[in-house]
Amino acid sequence: MSVPDVHRTVDAVWKLESARIVAGLTRMVRDVGLAEELAQDALVAALEQWPGSGVPDNPAAWLTTTARRRAVDHIRRSERLTRKQEQIARRLEQQQDHEQDDVLRLMLLSCHPVLPTEARAALTLRLLGGLTAEEIARAFLVTGTVITQRIAAAKRTLAERRVAIDLPDGAELAGRLSSVLEVIYLIFNEGYSATSGDDLMRPGLCLEALRLGRLLAESAPREAEVHALVALMEIQASRSASRTGPAGEPVQLHEQNRGRWDQLLIRRGFTAMLRAREIGGTPGPYLLQAAIAVSHAQARTAEETDWARIAELYGALVRLLPTPVVQLNRAVALGMAHGPQAGLDLVDSLITDPALRDYHLLPSVRGDLLVRLGRGGEARLEFHRAASLTGNASERAFLLRRAEAIAVTGRPPSLPTLAQAARDFLGRDDLDAATLRSYGQTLRRLSLALGGQMPLAALTADAVAQAFATAWGGAAASTWNRHRSAVRSFAAWASLDDLAAGLERRAGSRPGSRSRALAGAQLDALWDRGDLPLRERTLWCLLHESAAGVKAVLALDVEDLDLDDRRARTGRGWVSWRSRTAVLLPRLLADRTRGPVFLSDRRPGPARAPAPADLCPDTGRRRLSYERAEYLFKESTRSLDPARNGYTLHQLKPRPAPR
């Protein structure tokens, strides 16, 4: 066999067996990072030896044996008491038939709740999927460096928190399994309906999630929710071939060619569903969602779909999982079962929910219902608004086509829209940079909330008040008043009625515990948290150690930093920091040499292109905004605040020393 053929064989075996090998080694050495290193050593040995000696009859067993021998060698080197370490080594060498428990342990470890969600997904795909950092990065449209950092941080957190690898019992096992199921379904959904990029689907992620789900079902055969999730994913995956048209455009469920649905996957889904029902117990959220998928799969045509049954199942799911997204899905079912007005009434009750503020499917669903009610003009605006919110290029193009397909009468083509007026307002020469940035944030949010295509003449104070309640209802008084002032200036410029008539000016917060600087136990509790993302931890440490203003720190670019001298140049001089920030900053920057220091989580959409100075040329992500940074800090510190409101970033600034 040629060297390339051997390498392909090694790669295939590794993807299939790496999870079991790493899981077994983790049980032996009690350290997931070390276990992966030992497994990689065995992989390297195979790449070195197999081209000369040939691929063994049982390559998986060869890799397992080699890795275990290296683990035993490590244990022998590490133990000081020779007799005890030899007994441990012999016992470990003799252990067999633990693959299922080992894989389950590894799944519970990689999906542990102490890790952030994105780190759980990356670590799971790395350890249990055998994917490289580059493969995971391509799947989630980030850089390999980002994934490597997430995985390294996750391993470090598991080690620092001394997370046990033993299997929990009873209710604790069920609770831990729910975290595993959440991660697997997250991976599946990112593949099934990609949130960003050019393609609607990423089939590789769907297949990986299915493989992980089936592996989990083998390892936890008596858990109904595990089999229910497998059933749900099998049935949803069965529609993959019919979900896109010739040009990659989305095809809605009721328009899909059901003859292209994969019957093998549907049968596998039905089988998994039967296993879940045989186990019994109170139906969980995945079993209810799987039952909905079964109802769709059983209908030979879209017209035969039992929407009344599906609406009933969503009602049960809402009682168990009362999230806004589940409510939105229930609205679709109600609209099909009991008429579009029933669905629209529920959708309209969700409009002010902050959790759905930027969720493109809310205006998309509302547009569908409005079309069925004959309200084409309103529907057109909703499809435009949905298009501006989605990060997926295929879905954006589809929504824009739906909007343009609706004929609208009664509005002259020359009538200005909110988006056009906002561009003209911000294009004036008499606005300084700070005012322009502040006004731009307000008007961009209004355009997203109300739809950039809304006729300017249709903009009302009530609509603005609703958008404010959703976007800034929980904001500090200064933030609320700043956006209110921007709206008043825009209304005056556009010769509109007072758009802020429904917005009362908020009084500044009273002096009290929330305005005082954090210190002592509060800071210790903050720094001791192991679940904080690297970006937030670095920003907060830098703000505290430098005593600089939040805006000044967020405005820093990589080129401004002098890491050796622990300082950075700003427009007004220098900011400096101490040891904690000095450790974190290089890790945050990784290999970046230019652009903003603190970046947003995702790349901006076409409608939200930032100024070149606020865009990282290496990652394509924009500078982290003050509003987002403030929101993240407030959410992260709610548990530390006795009032449960959370703190503000300026409270990280140390108190002045007493005179």
XYZ file of C-alpha atoms in Angstrom:
659
model
C 0.000 0.000 0.000
C 1.371 3.445 -0.949
C 2.122 6.092 1.653
C -0.886 8.272 0.624
C -3.163 5.224 0.920
C -1.781 4.466 4.374
C -2.347 8.064 5.450
C -5.950 7.949 4.222
C -6.490 4.701 6.126
C -5.008 6.169 9.290
C -7.226 9.239 8.960
C -10.367 7.136 8.515
C -9.550 4.860 11.461
C -8.745 7.860 13.630
C -12.076 9.568 12.947
C -13.951 6.369 13.798
C -11.998 5.288 16.864
C -10.454 8.404 18.416
C -13.385 8.958 20.789
C -13.107 5.464 22.287
C -9.317 5.667 22.534
C -9.300 9.089 24.201
C -12.148 8.050 26.498
C -10.287 4.953 27.683
C -7.080 6.898 28.223
C -8.933 9.583 30.171
C -10.143 6.929 32.581
C -6.564 5.728 32.974
C -4.690 8.999 33.410
C -7.575 11.140 34.817
C -6.651 14.093 32.570
C -8.386 14.691 29.236
C -5.577 16.894 27.891
C -2.917 14.270 28.653
C -5.173 11.522 27.264
C -5.443 13.300 23.927
C -1.654 13.781 23.798
C -1.092 10.047 24.383
C -3.636 9.186 21.688
C -1.893 11.575 19.282
C 1.429 9.831 20.069
C -0.118 6.533 18.993
C -1.404 8.186 15.814
C 2.075 9.503 15.013
C 3.521 6.035 15.621
C 1.037 4.583 13.122
C 1.977 7.168 10.501
C 5.650 6.329 11.013
C 5.405 2.515 11.145
C 2.526 1.442 8.915
C 4.025 2.616 5.593
C 6.889 0.142 6.204
C 5.218 -2.681 8.129
C 1.810 -2.452 6.482
C -1.594 -1.703 7.995
C -2.388 -4.269 10.716
C -5.423 -6.520 10.439
C -7.107 -4.646 13.288
C -5.830 -1.047 13.090
C -8.141 0.182 15.865
C -6.805 -2.419 18.287
C -3.236 -1.495 17.295
C -3.851 2.169 18.062
C -5.603 1.330 21.349
C -2.835 -0.996 22.501
C -0.095 1.459 21.558
C -1.848 4.329 23.318
C -2.474 2.271 26.457
C 1.161 1.194 26.576
C 2.199 4.827 26.462
C -0.291 5.610 29.209
C 1.122 2.825 31.327
C 4.646 4.118 30.695
C 3.529 7.579 31.768
C 1.989 6.212 34.960
C 5.118 4.242 35.720
C 7.290 7.296 35.261
C 5.008 9.469 37.356
C 4.499 7.231 40.372
C 7.158 7.329 43.094
C 6.130 4.127 44.821
C 7.307 1.416 42.446
C 5.220 -1.456 43.742
C 1.992 0.554 43.830
C 2.473 1.936 40.329
C 3.209 -1.535 38.913
C -0.030 -2.853 40.448
C -1.987 0.066 38.963
C -0.354 -0.459 35.574
C -1.150 -4.192 35.524
C -4.746 -3.523 36.543
C -5.196 -0.889 33.863
C -3.690 -3.143 31.188
C -6.186 -5.871 32.029
C -9.281 -3.666 31.869
C -11.482 -4.360 28.854
C -15.081 -3.995 27.698
C -15.481 -0.515 29.179
C -15.880 1.305 25.863
C -19.484 2.366 26.336
C -18.986 3.765 29.836
C -15.749 5.425 28.753
C -17.404 7.206 25.820
C -20.265 8.348 28.045
C -17.762 9.687 30.587
C -15.958 11.587 27.857
C -19.217 13.043 26.523
C -20.238 14.194 29.996
C -16.793 15.705 30.491
C -16.599 17.572 27.161
C -20.149 18.924 27.628
C -19.750 19.852 31.293
C -21.841 22.876 32.340
C -18.761 24.717 33.670
C -17.729 25.301 30.037
C -19.254 27.957 27.736
C -21.546 26.549 25.052
C -19.177 27.260 22.148
C -16.315 25.577 24.034
C -18.452 22.481 24.688
C -19.235 22.161 20.989
C -15.596 22.575 19.935
C -14.246 20.159 22.555
C -16.905 17.556 21.730
C -16.123 17.658 18.007
C -12.406 17.457 18.794
C -12.455 14.591 21.294
C -15.463 12.579 20.163
C -15.538 13.470 16.482
C -11.815 13.307 15.811
C -12.034 16.565 13.843
C -9.038 18.861 13.615
C -9.193 22.469 14.788
C -9.202 23.577 11.150
C -12.150 21.308 10.296
C -14.150 22.622 13.264
C -13.235 26.198 12.354
C -14.482 25.747 8.791
C -17.748 24.330 10.099
C -18.396 27.327 12.372
C -16.839 29.953 10.061
C -14.137 31.066 12.492
C -10.347 30.766 12.409
C -8.407 27.699 13.471
C -6.704 29.841 16.104
C -10.062 30.653 17.709
C -10.996 26.972 17.928
C -7.556 26.034 19.290
C -7.932 28.690 21.982
C -11.430 27.496 22.882
C -10.300 23.901 23.217
C -7.202 24.803 25.227
C -9.243 27.032 27.544
C -11.832 24.271 28.002
C -9.194 21.705 28.960
C -7.582 24.176 31.330
C -10.936 24.919 32.980
C -11.700 21.220 33.433
C -8.304 20.679 35.023
C -8.446 23.782 37.244
C -11.967 22.982 38.431
C -10.960 19.333 38.951
C -14.063 18.090 37.184
C -14.638 14.435 38.038
C -14.759 11.916 35.216
C -16.790 9.359 37.154
C -20.315 8.560 36.001
C -22.914 10.350 38.161
C -26.012 8.528 39.352
C -29.748 9.108 39.113
C -30.996 12.658 38.806
C -27.468 14.046 38.473
C -26.841 11.844 35.422
C -30.091 13.034 33.823
C -29.103 16.646 34.439
C -25.643 16.135 32.957
C -27.090 14.284 29.961
C -29.290 17.275 29.182
C -26.108 19.312 28.645
C -24.774 16.660 26.247
C -28.061 16.595 24.328
C -28.042 20.384 24.109
C -24.555 20.407 22.561
C -25.325 17.635 20.068
C -28.540 19.342 18.950
C -26.716 22.678 18.709
C -24.176 21.071 16.360
C -26.980 19.518 14.315
C -28.932 22.761 14.016
C -25.871 24.738 12.931
C -25.486 22.210 10.124
C -29.202 21.995 9.312
C -29.866 25.768 9.241
C -26.535 27.578 9.120
C -26.695 30.901 10.975
C -24.046 32.517 8.763
C -22.114 32.024 5.546
C -23.282 31.473 1.978
C -24.842 28.001 2.211
C -28.148 27.129 3.851
C -26.791 23.826 5.196
C -23.496 22.316 6.311
C -24.128 18.571 5.889
C -20.874 17.596 7.603
C -22.080 18.998 10.918
C -25.449 17.214 10.578
C -23.707 13.894 9.975
C -21.341 14.447 12.891
C -24.225 15.277 15.231
C -26.097 12.164 14.080
C -23.017 10.023 14.710
C -22.596 11.505 18.188
C -26.283 10.997 18.941
C -26.167 7.350 17.890
C -22.983 6.857 19.919
C -24.670 8.373 22.971
C -27.713 6.125 22.484
C -25.407 3.096 22.588
C -23.758 4.389 25.754
C -26.996 5.347 27.541
C -29.538 2.821 26.197
C -32.115 3.390 28.961
C -32.458 7.162 28.557
C -35.642 8.040 26.642
C -34.591 11.609 25.803
C -31.389 10.360 24.163
C -33.326 8.114 21.770
C -35.861 10.917 21.226
C -33.114 13.321 20.135
C -31.755 10.703 17.734
C -35.263 10.241 16.319
C -35.671 13.994 15.897
C -32.348 14.389 14.083
C -32.866 11.315 11.861
C -36.253 12.572 10.654
C -35.097 16.157 10.155
C -31.996 14.951 8.281
C -34.240 12.868 6.009
C -35.475 16.120 4.399
C -31.999 17.465 3.587
C -32.088 16.699 -0.153
C -35.404 18.530 -0.602
C -34.678 21.601 1.554
C -32.809 23.487 -1.171
C -33.536 24.222 -4.810
C -31.187 24.049 -7.818
C -29.422 27.298 -6.857
C -29.185 26.454 -3.163
C -32.241 28.530 -2.271
C -34.441 27.396 0.660
C -37.569 25.353 -0.079
C -40.270 25.613 2.578
C -41.590 22.436 4.184
C -45.022 22.555 2.537
C -43.384 22.988 -0.904
C -40.807 20.203 -0.591
C -40.834 17.154 -2.870
C -41.587 14.460 -0.314
C -40.483 11.812 -2.753
C -36.926 13.008 -2.102
C -37.187 12.460 1.654
C -34.774 9.712 2.746
C -36.990 6.793 3.786
C -34.115 4.941 5.462
C -33.506 7.856 7.819
C -37.241 8.161 8.475
C -37.426 4.462 9.416
C -34.410 4.867 11.667
C -36.124 7.843 13.272
C -39.325 5.878 13.838
C -37.314 3.041 15.399
C -35.531 5.429 17.765
C -38.884 6.971 18.673
C -40.314 3.532 19.523
C -37.347 2.872 21.815
C -37.927 6.183 23.585
C -41.604 5.384 24.119
C -40.840 1.846 25.329
C -38.590 3.259 28.051
C -41.526 5.335 29.273
C -41.547 8.104 31.830
C -42.755 11.684 31.549
C -42.283 12.988 27.988
C -39.353 15.369 27.773
C -38.729 18.230 25.319
C -36.887 16.104 22.762
C -39.580 13.420 22.766
C -42.265 16.051 22.110
C -40.217 17.595 19.297
C -39.608 14.145 17.853
C -43.364 13.472 17.962
C -43.892 16.655 15.920
C -41.297 15.476 13.389
C -43.037 12.075 13.210
C -46.354 13.808 12.429
C -44.749 15.628 9.481
C -43.055 12.439 8.244
C -46.306 10.439 8.363
C -48.150 12.889 6.090
C -47.872 11.763 2.453
C -48.646 15.298 1.237
C -48.493 18.733 2.841
C -52.293 18.901 2.777
C -52.552 15.712 4.863
C -50.455 17.150 7.705
C -52.292 16.859 11.027
C -51.750 20.458 12.127
C -54.234 20.169 14.987
C -52.129 17.368 16.478
C -48.933 19.356 15.926
C -50.439 22.441 17.592
C -51.453 20.258 20.539
C -47.895 18.890 20.827
C -46.464 22.421 20.728
C -48.870 23.368 23.517
C -47.410 20.558 25.633
C -43.882 21.615 24.679
C -44.563 25.232 25.688
C -45.681 24.089 29.133
C -42.439 22.154 29.504
C -40.126 24.596 27.710
C -41.757 28.063 27.661
C -39.142 29.791 25.521
C -39.973 32.502 22.959
C -38.667 30.334 20.088
C -40.974 27.456 21.038
C -43.855 29.929 21.256
C -43.010 31.196 17.768
C -43.062 27.634 16.396
C -46.394 27.102 18.130
C -47.719 30.222 16.373
C -46.924 28.625 13.017
C -48.837 25.483 13.996
C -51.793 27.510 15.309
C -51.854 29.500 12.083
C -52.087 26.296 10.060
C -54.563 24.547 12.364
C -56.902 27.426 13.278
C -56.274 30.140 10.685
C -53.611 32.814 10.174
C -55.181 35.298 12.594
C -54.735 32.834 15.496
C -51.062 32.523 14.636
C -50.619 36.283 14.162
C -52.154 37.045 17.566
C -49.527 34.878 19.255
C -46.681 36.278 17.130
C -47.691 39.851 17.968
C -47.502 39.015 21.671
C -43.836 38.045 21.161
C -42.708 41.171 19.305
C -41.450 42.978 22.408
C -39.591 39.951 23.821
C -35.879 40.933 23.981
C -34.864 37.324 23.314
C -36.315 37.585 19.786
C -35.010 41.085 19.086
C -32.621 39.980 16.328
C -34.261 36.648 15.463
C -35.007 36.804 11.749
C -37.647 34.072 11.872
C -39.990 36.304 13.910
C -40.603 38.799 11.056
C -40.406 35.943 8.551
C -43.230 34.026 10.259
C -45.190 37.242 10.683
C -44.769 37.954 6.964
C -46.131 34.497 6.073
C -49.213 35.038 8.214
C -49.798 38.546 6.840
C -49.634 37.225 3.249
C -52.322 34.678 4.060
C -54.456 37.457 5.555
C -54.111 39.521 2.356
C -52.026 42.248 4.019
C -49.301 42.306 1.381
C -47.827 45.728 2.158
C -47.137 44.802 5.773
C -45.841 41.381 4.762
C -43.374 42.946 2.337
C -41.887 45.085 5.116
C -41.585 42.039 7.386
C -39.691 39.999 4.767
C -37.313 42.922 4.216
C -36.769 43.174 7.967
C -36.115 39.430 8.222
C -33.577 39.668 5.401
C -31.682 42.415 7.239
C -31.472 40.263 10.384
C -30.283 36.932 8.981
C -26.584 36.200 8.684
C -27.057 33.520 6.027
C -26.634 34.708 2.428
C -28.943 32.086 0.869
C -31.731 32.819 3.310
C -31.311 36.578 2.854
C -31.665 36.270 -0.914
C -34.732 34.047 -0.488
C -36.438 36.530 1.847
C -35.709 39.457 -0.466
C -37.232 37.527 -3.379
C -40.328 36.882 -1.300
C -40.575 40.587 -0.509
C -40.178 41.661 -4.132
C -42.756 39.101 -5.267
C -45.475 40.940 -3.336
C -47.127 43.638 -5.383
C -47.754 46.753 -3.299
C -50.125 49.474 -4.437
C -50.908 52.872 -3.030
C -47.368 54.002 -2.230
C -45.431 56.171 -4.688
C -42.014 54.661 -5.434
C -40.325 57.974 -4.538
C -41.637 58.015 -0.950
C -38.579 57.876 1.352
C -38.061 54.932 3.643
C -36.683 54.845 7.169
C -33.368 53.410 5.950
C -32.981 56.066 3.241
C -33.798 58.881 5.660
C -31.359 57.487 8.225
C -28.570 57.395 5.620
C -29.273 60.998 4.610
C -29.403 62.127 8.241
C -26.085 60.454 9.058
C -24.494 61.722 5.851
C -24.545 65.355 7.017
C -21.289 67.275 7.366
C -22.130 68.937 10.685
C -21.861 65.801 12.880
C -18.637 65.033 14.728
C -17.359 61.444 14.891
C -18.713 60.684 18.379
C -22.186 62.066 17.595
C -22.264 60.254 14.278
C -21.413 56.964 15.962
C -24.038 57.485 18.671
C -26.802 58.515 16.243
C -25.839 55.637 13.941
C -26.324 53.067 16.717
C -29.798 54.399 17.469
C -31.005 54.550 13.869
C -29.521 51.170 12.913
C -31.379 49.554 15.791
C -34.627 51.292 14.825
C -34.224 50.167 11.214
C -33.695 46.567 12.341
C -36.596 46.673 14.788
C -39.125 48.378 12.497
C -37.790 47.510 9.048
C -35.591 49.745 6.942
C -38.178 49.679 4.150
C -40.880 51.212 6.337
C -42.168 54.420 4.707
C -40.905 57.357 6.721
C -44.402 58.817 6.795
C -45.662 55.664 8.525
C -43.198 55.975 11.399
C -45.092 56.729 14.618
C -44.238 57.449 18.226
C -46.005 54.232 19.274
C -43.817 52.155 16.937
C -40.675 53.871 18.254
C -41.770 53.298 21.865
C -42.261 49.589 21.168
C -38.809 49.340 19.583
C -37.264 51.158 22.556
C -38.948 48.834 25.053
C -37.499 45.818 23.263
C -34.023 47.175 22.605
C -33.291 49.315 25.670
C -36.019 48.542 28.195
C -33.458 47.337 30.742
C -30.726 49.821 29.843
C -29.234 52.369 32.209
C -30.825 55.814 32.317
C -27.891 57.393 30.474
C -28.162 54.880 27.614
C -31.938 55.263 27.335
C -31.716 59.064 27.331
C -28.917 59.077 24.742
C -31.000 57.043 22.278
C -34.079 59.140 23.080
C -32.141 62.300 22.263
C -31.011 60.816 18.948
C -34.601 60.018 17.962
C -35.716 63.553 18.795
C -32.913 65.024 16.650
C -33.811 62.718 13.761
C -37.517 63.620 14.007
C -36.731 67.335 14.001
C -34.437 66.986 10.986
C -37.051 64.959 9.058
C -39.886 67.362 9.998
C -41.831 64.566 11.698
C -44.028 64.686 14.747
C -42.198 64.106 18.023
C -41.211 60.452 17.736
C -40.101 60.454 21.385
C -43.545 61.437 22.656
C -44.002 57.986 24.179
C -40.541 57.944 25.754
C -40.218 59.491 29.184
C -36.789 60.824 30.056
C -35.283 58.654 32.777
C -33.802 60.075 35.927
C -30.172 59.147 36.638
C -29.542 56.292 39.019
C -29.397 57.300 42.659
C -26.162 56.985 44.586
C -25.991 53.559 46.102
C -24.334 50.195 46.060
C -24.611 49.793 42.289
C -22.684 53.015 41.619
C -19.819 52.158 43.940
C -16.647 50.574 42.632
C -16.369 46.821 43.008
C -13.806 45.686 45.533
C -12.742 42.881 47.824
C -14.983 39.842 47.784
C -16.917 41.063 44.734
C -13.791 41.209 42.596
C -12.476 37.928 43.977
C -15.741 36.223 43.071
C -15.508 37.674 39.573
C -11.884 36.666 38.934
C -12.424 33.159 40.360
C -15.101 32.259 37.834
C -13.799 29.640 35.408
C -16.604 29.955 32.846
C -15.782 33.474 31.641
C -14.815 33.847 27.966
C -11.266 35.030 27.412
C -12.369 38.286 25.780
C -14.554 39.353 28.704
C -11.997 38.335 31.331
C -9.268 40.325 29.538
C -11.428 43.425 29.081
C -12.555 43.471 32.700
C -9.051 42.955 34.062
C -7.698 45.710 31.827
C -10.418 48.140 32.915
C -9.745 47.412 36.574
C -5.962 47.475 36.425
C -5.675 50.517 34.151
C -8.488 52.596 35.718
C -9.080 53.875 32.160
C -12.444 54.737 30.638
C -14.472 52.000 28.971
C -14.629 53.759 25.599
C -10.871 54.413 25.620
C -10.114 50.743 26.233
C -12.599 49.516 23.616
C -11.021 51.925 21.102
C -7.581 50.299 21.475
C -6.018 48.676 18.414
C -3.418 45.920 18.447
C -0.906 48.379 16.981
C -1.316 50.607 20.073
C -0.092 47.931 22.479
C 3.350 47.660 24.026
C 3.091 44.241 25.666
C 6.634 44.290 27.036
C 6.114 47.583 28.896
C 2.503 46.726 29.761
C 1.011 49.878 28.309
C -0.934 51.175 25.298
C -1.191 54.530 23.578
C -4.578 56.265 23.492
C -5.676 59.573 22.051
C -5.039 61.220 25.420
C -1.836 59.508 26.510
C -1.174 56.020 27.848
C -2.977 53.321 29.788
C -1.016 50.700 31.678
C -1.845 47.399 33.340
C -0.515 44.818 35.746
C 0.213 41.097 35.857
C -3.272 39.652 35.426
C -3.878 41.544 32.177
C -0.299 40.864 31.067
C -1.050 37.129 31.117
C -4.420 37.391 29.344
C -3.718 39.899 26.549
C -1.259 37.767 24.514
C -3.678 34.828 24.669
C -6.527 37.030 23.443
C -4.518 38.426 20.537
C -3.084 35.041 19.496
C -1.452 35.714 16.123
C -3.248 38.998 15.324
C -1.000 41.987 14.629
C -3.538 44.645 13.624
C -7.120 45.759 14.031
C -9.231 46.311 17.180
C -8.098 44.542 20.349
C -11.620 43.595 21.434
C -13.767 42.073 18.675
C -17.439 41.182 18.396
C -18.530 37.550 18.307
C -19.527 37.441 14.639
C -18.814 39.097 11.339
C -21.176 41.984 10.492
C -23.823 41.458 7.831
C -23.787 43.420 4.555
C -26.290 45.915 5.925
C -24.129 46.628 8.976
C -20.729 47.321 7.451
C -18.589 49.192 10.027
C -15.996 51.861 9.361
C -12.679 50.376 8.157
C -11.000 51.392 11.428
C -13.511 49.278 13.371
C -13.000 46.132 11.283
C -10.346 43.472 11.907
C -8.639 42.710 8.556
C -7.624 39.220 9.721
C -10.922 37.890 11.088
C -13.500 40.122 9.378
C -15.123 40.888 12.763
C -15.948 44.384 13.990
C -14.892 46.221 17.135
C -16.825 45.251 20.259
C -19.406 47.943 20.949
C -19.828 49.721 24.272
C -23.464 48.586 24.476
C -22.618 44.933 23.940
C -19.734 45.024 26.407
C -21.969 46.672 29.019
C -24.741 44.140 28.458
C -22.396 41.150 28.823
C -20.944 42.507 32.064
C -24.372 43.200 33.512
C -25.618 39.701 32.646
C -22.475 38.047 34.035
C -22.659 39.906 37.361
C -26.347 39.495 38.162
C -25.529 36.613 40.511
C -23.007 38.829 42.380
C -25.370 41.767 42.793
C -27.702 41.449 45.826
C -30.349 43.324 43.819
C -29.889 40.875 40.917
C -29.596 43.775 38.445
C -25.938 43.275 37.588
C -23.150 45.840 37.699
C -21.840 48.341 35.147
C -18.372 48.428 33.637
C -17.444 51.749 35.210
C -17.692 50.029 38.606
C -14.519 48.124 37.718
C -12.580 51.375 38.051
C -10.790 51.251 41.432
C -11.836 53.608 44.174
C -9.507 56.590 44.630
C -7.123 56.184 47.542
C -8.203 58.136 50.642
C -6.229 61.282 51.349
